[in-house]
Coordinates of C-alpha atoms in Angstrom, one line a residue:
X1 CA -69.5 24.9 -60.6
X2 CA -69.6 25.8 -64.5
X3 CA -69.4 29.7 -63.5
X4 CA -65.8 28.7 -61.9
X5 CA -64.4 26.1 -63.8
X6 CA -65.2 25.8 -68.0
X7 CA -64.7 23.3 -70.0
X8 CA -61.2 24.2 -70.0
X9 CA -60.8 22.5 -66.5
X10 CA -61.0 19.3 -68.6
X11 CA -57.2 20.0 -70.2
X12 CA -56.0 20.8 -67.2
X13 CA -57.3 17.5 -65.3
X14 CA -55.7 14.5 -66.3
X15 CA -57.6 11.6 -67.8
X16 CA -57.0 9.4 -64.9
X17 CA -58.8 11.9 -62.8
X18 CA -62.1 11.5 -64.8
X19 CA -61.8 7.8 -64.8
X20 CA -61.0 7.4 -61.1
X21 CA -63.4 6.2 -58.5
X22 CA -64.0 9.4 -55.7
X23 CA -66.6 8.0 -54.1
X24 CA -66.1 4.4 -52.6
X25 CA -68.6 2.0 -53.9
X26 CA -70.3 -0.2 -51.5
X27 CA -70.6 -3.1 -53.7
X28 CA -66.8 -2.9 -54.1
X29 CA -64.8 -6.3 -54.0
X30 CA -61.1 -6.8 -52.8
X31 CA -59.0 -7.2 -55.6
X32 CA -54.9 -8.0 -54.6
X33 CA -54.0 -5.6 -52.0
X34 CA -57.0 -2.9 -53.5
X35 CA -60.5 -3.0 -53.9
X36 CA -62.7 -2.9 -57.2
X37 CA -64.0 0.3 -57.9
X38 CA -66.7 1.4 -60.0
X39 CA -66.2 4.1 -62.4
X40 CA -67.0 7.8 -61.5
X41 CA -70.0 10.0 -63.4
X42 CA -68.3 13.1 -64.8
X43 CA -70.9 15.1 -62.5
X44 CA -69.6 13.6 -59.5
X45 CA -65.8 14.5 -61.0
X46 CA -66.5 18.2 -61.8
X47 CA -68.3 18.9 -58.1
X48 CA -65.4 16.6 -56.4
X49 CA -62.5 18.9 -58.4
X50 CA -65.0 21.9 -58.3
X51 CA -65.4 21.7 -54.8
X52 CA -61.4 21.4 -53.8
X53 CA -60.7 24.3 -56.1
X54 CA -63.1 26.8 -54.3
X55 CA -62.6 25.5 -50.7
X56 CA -58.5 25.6 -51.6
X57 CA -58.8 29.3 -53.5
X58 CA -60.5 30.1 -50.3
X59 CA -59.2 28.7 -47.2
X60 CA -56.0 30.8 -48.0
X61 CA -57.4 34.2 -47.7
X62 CA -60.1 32.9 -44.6
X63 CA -56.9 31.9 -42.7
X64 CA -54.9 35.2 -43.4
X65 CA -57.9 37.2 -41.9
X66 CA -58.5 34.9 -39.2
X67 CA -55.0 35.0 -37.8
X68 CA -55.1 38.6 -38.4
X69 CA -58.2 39.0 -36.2
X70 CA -57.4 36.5 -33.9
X71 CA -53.5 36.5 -33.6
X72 CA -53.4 32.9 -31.8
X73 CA -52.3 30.2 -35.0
X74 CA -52.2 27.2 -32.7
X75 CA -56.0 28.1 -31.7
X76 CA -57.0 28.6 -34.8
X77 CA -55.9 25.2 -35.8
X78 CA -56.8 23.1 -32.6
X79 CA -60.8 25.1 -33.5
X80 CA -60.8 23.7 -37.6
X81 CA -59.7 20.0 -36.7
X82 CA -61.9 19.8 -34.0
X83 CA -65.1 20.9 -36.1
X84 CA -64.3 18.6 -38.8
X85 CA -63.7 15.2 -36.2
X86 CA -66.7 16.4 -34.2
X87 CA -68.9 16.4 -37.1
X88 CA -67.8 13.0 -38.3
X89 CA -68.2 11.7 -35.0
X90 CA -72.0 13.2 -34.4
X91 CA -72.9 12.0 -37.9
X92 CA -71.2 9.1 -37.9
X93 CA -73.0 7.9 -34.6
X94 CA -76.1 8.5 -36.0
X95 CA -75.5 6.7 -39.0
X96 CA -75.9 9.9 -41.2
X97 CA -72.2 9.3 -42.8
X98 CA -70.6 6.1 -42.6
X99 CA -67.3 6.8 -40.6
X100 CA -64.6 4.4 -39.4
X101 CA -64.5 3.6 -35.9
X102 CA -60.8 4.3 -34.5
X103 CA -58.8 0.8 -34.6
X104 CA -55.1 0.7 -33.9
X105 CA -54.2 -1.0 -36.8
X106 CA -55.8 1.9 -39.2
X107 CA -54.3 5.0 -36.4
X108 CA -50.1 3.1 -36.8
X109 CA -50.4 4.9 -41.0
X110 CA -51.6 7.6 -39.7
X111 CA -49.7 9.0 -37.3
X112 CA -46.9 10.0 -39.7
X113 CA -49.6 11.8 -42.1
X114 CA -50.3 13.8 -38.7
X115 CA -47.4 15.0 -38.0
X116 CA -46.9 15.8 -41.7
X117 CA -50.0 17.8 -41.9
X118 CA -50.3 19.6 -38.7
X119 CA -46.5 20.6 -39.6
X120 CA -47.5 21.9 -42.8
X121 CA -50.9 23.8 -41.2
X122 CA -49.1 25.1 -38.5
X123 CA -46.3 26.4 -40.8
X124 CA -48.6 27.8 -43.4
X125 CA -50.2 29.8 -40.8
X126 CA -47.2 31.3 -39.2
X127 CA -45.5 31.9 -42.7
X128 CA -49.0 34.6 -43.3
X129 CA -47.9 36.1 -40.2
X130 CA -45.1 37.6 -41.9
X131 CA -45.7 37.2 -46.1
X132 CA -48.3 38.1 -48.1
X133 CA -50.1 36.0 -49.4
X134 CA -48.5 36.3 -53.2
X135 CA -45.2 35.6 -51.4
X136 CA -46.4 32.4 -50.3
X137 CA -48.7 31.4 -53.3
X138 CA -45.3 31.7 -55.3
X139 CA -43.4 29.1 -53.4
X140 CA -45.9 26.6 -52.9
X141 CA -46.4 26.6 -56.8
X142 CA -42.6 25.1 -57.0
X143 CA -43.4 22.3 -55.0
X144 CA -44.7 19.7 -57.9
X145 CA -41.1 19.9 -58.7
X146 CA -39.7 18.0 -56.2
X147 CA -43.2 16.1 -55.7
X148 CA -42.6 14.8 -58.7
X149 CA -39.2 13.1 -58.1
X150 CA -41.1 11.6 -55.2
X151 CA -43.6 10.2 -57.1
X152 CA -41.0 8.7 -59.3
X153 CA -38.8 7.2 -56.4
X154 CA -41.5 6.1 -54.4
X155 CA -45.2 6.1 -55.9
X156 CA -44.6 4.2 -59.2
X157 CA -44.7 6.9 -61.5
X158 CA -43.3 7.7 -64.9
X159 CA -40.9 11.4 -64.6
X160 CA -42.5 14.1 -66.0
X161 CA -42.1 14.5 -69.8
X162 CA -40.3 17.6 -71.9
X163 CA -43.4 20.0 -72.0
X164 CA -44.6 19.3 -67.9
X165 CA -40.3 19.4 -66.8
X166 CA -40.6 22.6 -69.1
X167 CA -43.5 23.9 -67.3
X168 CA -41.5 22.6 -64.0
X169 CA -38.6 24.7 -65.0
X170 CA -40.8 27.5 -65.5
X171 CA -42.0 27.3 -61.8
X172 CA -38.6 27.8 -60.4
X173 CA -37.9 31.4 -63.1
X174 CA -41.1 32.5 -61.6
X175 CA -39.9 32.1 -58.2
X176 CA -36.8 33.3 -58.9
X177 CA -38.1 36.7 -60.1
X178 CA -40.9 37.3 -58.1
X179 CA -37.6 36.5 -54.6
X180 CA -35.5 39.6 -56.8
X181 CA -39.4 41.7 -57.0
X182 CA -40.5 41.2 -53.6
X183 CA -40.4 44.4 -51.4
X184 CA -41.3 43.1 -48.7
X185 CA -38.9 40.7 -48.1
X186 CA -38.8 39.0 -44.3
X187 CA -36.3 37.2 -42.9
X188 CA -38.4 35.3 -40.6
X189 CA -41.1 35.2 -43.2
X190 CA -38.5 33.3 -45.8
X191 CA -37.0 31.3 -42.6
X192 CA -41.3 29.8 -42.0
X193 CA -41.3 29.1 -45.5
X194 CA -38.5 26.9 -46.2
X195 CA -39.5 25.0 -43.4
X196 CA -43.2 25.1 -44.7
X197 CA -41.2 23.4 -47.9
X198 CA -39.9 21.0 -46.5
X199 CA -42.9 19.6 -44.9
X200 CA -45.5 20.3 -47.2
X201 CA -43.1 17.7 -49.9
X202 CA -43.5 15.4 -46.9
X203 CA -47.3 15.6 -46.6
X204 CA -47.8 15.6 -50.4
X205 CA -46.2 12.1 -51.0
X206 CA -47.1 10.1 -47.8
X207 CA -51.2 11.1 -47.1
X208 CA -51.0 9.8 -51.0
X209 CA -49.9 6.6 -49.7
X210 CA -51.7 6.6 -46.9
X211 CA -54.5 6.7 -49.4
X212 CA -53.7 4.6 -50.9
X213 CA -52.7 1.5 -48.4
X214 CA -55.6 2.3 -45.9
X215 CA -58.8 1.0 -46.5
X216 CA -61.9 2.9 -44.9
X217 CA -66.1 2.8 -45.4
X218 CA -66.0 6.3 -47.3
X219 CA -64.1 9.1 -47.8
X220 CA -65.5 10.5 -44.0
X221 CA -63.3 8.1 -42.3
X222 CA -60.5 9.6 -43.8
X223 CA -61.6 12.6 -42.8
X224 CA -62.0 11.8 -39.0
X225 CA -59.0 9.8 -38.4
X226 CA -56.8 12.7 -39.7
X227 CA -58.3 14.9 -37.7
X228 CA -59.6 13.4 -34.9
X229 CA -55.8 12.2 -34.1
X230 CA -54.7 15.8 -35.5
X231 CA -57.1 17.7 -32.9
X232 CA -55.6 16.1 -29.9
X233 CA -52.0 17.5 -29.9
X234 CA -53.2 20.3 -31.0
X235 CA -55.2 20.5 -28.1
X236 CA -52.4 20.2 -25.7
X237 CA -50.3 22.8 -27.6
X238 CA -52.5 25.5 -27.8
X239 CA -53.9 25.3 -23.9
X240 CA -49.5 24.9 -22.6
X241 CA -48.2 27.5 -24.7
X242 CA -51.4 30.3 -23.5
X243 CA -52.1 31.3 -26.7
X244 CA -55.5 32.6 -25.9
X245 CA -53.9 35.0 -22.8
X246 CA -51.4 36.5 -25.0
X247 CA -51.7 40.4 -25.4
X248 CA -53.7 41.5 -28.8
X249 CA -56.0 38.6 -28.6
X250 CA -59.2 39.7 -28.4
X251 CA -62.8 38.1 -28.7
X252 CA -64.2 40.5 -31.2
X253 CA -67.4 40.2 -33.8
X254 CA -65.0 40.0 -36.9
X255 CA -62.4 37.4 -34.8
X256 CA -65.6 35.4 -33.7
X257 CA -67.0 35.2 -37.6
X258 CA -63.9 34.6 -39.5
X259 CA -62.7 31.6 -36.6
X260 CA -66.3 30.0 -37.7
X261 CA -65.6 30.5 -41.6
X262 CA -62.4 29.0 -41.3
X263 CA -63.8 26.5 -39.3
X264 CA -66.4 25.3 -41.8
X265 CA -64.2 26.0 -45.1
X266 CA -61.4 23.6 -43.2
X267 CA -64.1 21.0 -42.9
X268 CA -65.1 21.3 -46.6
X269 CA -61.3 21.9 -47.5
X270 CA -60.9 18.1 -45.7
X271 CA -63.1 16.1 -47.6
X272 CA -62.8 17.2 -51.1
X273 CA -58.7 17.6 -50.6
X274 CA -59.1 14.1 -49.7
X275 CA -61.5 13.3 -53.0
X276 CA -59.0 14.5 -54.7
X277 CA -55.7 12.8 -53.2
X278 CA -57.2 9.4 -53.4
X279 CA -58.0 10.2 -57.5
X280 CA -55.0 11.8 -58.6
X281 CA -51.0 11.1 -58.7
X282 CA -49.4 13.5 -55.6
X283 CA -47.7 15.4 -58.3
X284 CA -51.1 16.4 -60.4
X285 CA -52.8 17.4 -56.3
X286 CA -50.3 19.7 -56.0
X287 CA -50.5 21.1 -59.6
X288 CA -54.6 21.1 -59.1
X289 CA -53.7 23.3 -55.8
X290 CA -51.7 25.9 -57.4
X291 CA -53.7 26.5 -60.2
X292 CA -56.8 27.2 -57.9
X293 CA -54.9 29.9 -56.3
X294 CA -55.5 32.5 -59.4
X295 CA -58.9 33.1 -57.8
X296 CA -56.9 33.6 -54.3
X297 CA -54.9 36.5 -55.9
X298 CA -58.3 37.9 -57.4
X299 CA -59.7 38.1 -53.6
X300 CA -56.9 39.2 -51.8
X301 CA -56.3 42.3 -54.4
X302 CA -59.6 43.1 -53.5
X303 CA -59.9 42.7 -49.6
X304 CA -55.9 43.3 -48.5
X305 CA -53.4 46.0 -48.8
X306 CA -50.3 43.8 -48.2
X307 CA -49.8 43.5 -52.3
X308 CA -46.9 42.0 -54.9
X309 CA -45.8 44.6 -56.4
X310 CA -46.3 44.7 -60.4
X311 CA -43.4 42.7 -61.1
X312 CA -44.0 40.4 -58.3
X313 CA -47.9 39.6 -60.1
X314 CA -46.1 39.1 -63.5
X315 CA -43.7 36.4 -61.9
X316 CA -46.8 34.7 -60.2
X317 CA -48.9 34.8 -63.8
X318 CA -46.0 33.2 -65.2
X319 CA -45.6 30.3 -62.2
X320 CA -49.5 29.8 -62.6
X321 CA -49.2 29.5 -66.1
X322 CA -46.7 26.6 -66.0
X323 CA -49.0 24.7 -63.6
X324 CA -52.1 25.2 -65.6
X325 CA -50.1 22.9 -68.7
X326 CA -48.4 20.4 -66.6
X327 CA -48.8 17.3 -67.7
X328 CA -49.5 14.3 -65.3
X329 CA -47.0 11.8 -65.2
X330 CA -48.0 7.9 -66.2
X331 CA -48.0 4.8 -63.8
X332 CA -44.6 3.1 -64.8
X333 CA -45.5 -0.4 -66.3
X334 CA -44.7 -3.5 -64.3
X335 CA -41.7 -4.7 -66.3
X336 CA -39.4 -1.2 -66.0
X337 CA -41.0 -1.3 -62.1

């Protein structure tokens, strides 16, 4: 991980993140309505943030080429949630991973996170139907804005300071000129995207709580309840809509390999972007996100040939830039709570 992220990763990261527990001790004691948790090695914290930041850099670019090979989204999806519940499940049973066995009272937080995520999923993967992938890269770095007033109104935090609203700010310039730059500009590509938006704000804030609120063995059992109870719908979707008998979908070597890519990235992409969730305000996950996505733009100018034009790149530098200093937001002390 020292090749892709120096020891400038450490500015970027906010304190809290180094001093946060990722990996759930088993010694831990309740403590009020948490549990005691012991501190985190800083090699545990660079693989658990090294490991996001590749899977998330990548997973963007695997998806792209899997829809483009295999033109069926809803497939696509149903075939990444269940490889990550099945593999919890086989492990779990044979006491590999320690994974939570499904209780009611655990499924009741989750189903909203559900819906929230296989909203935003589903959404991302039709929006690359019809942007490229700088188009989307863009908008999904303005979302800590408006994560950030969540995290305020509802997650006990402190609003950003000057230098991160500055950096905020700079965000929305960046997605302002890379909208006037962008030549290929799709109605139906801009229509998936705002409600992409919408969702993705929605996911953000409440898996953070959810987090939070729901107590589980290890950071697996977050992993198969999502998508075990994810996988199901999915399921049904996929097999009413036809997906698979659609014209242009076609079992091919490349469709085959990149389904199987995406399938074991998504499974990856799971449990560090949960690592990371449970260490981090929702505001600094979606700030960590965006700035991973420098390395997506490096791979897609070398593999695709649906490119931002010159200005376009400038206008996403500038958006990536901002997100690199953001600042994380404090916890707001008990007395102005």
């Amino acid at each position: 991980f020292q090749v892709f992220f120096p020891k400038s990763l450490v500015v970027m990261l906010p304190k809290q993140y180094e001093r946060a527990n990722l990996l759930p001790s088993t010694s831990a004691k309740s403590v009020g309505s948490g549990l005691k948790r012991a501190s985190l090695s800083s090699s545990a914290t660079k693989v658990a943030a090294g490991g996001y930041m590749v899977c998330s850099s990548l997973m963007l670019i695997c998806n792209k080429l899997a829809v483009h090979n295999l033109p069926a989204p809803q497939f696509v999806l149903f075939a990444q949630l269940f490889t990550s519940a099945i593999f919890c499940f086989i492990l779990g049973s044979l006491n590999v991973i320690a994974v939570d066995h499904l209780e009611w009272k655990k499924i009741q937080p989750y189903l909203p996170a559900v819906v929230a995520f296989l909203g935003t999923i589903f959404c991302n993967l039709k929006t690359l139907q019809f942007c490229n992938v700088e188009t989307f890269i863009v908008f999904r770095a303005s979302t800590p804005i408006v994560v950030a007033i969540g995290d305020y109104l509802f997650l006990g935090r402190e609003l950003p300071s000057y230098r991160s609203l500055a950096c905020l700010l700079g965000l929305v310039c960046g997605v302002g000129l890379y909208t006037y730059t962008d030549a290929g500009f799709e109605i139906n590509g801009y229509w998936w995207l705002s409600v992409w938006y919408v969702v993705f704000l929605i996911d953000q804030l409440y898996i953070k709580y959810v987090c939070q609120k729901v107590e589980v063995k290890s950071n697996w059992g977050r992993v198969y309840y999502l998508n075990v109870l994810s996988a199901l719908p999915m399921f049904i979707t996929f097999i009413a809509n036809q997906e698979l008998a659609e014209e242009g979908v076609r079992w091919t070597f490349a469709s085959i390999l990149f389904l199987v890519v995406s399938c074991v990235l998504g499974l990856a992409m799971s449990y560090f972007a949960f690592l990371a969730r449970h260490a981090v305000s929702a505001t600094s996950f979606t700030v960590l996100g965006n700035v991973c996505k420098v390395n997506t733009v490096i791979i897609n100018l070398l593999i695709w040939d649906k490119h931002a034009n010159l200005y376009g790149l400038f206008a996403l530098t500038i958006c990536l830039i901002c997100a690199y200093f953001y600042q994380q937001a404090p916890l707001r002390s008990k007395g102005s709570n």
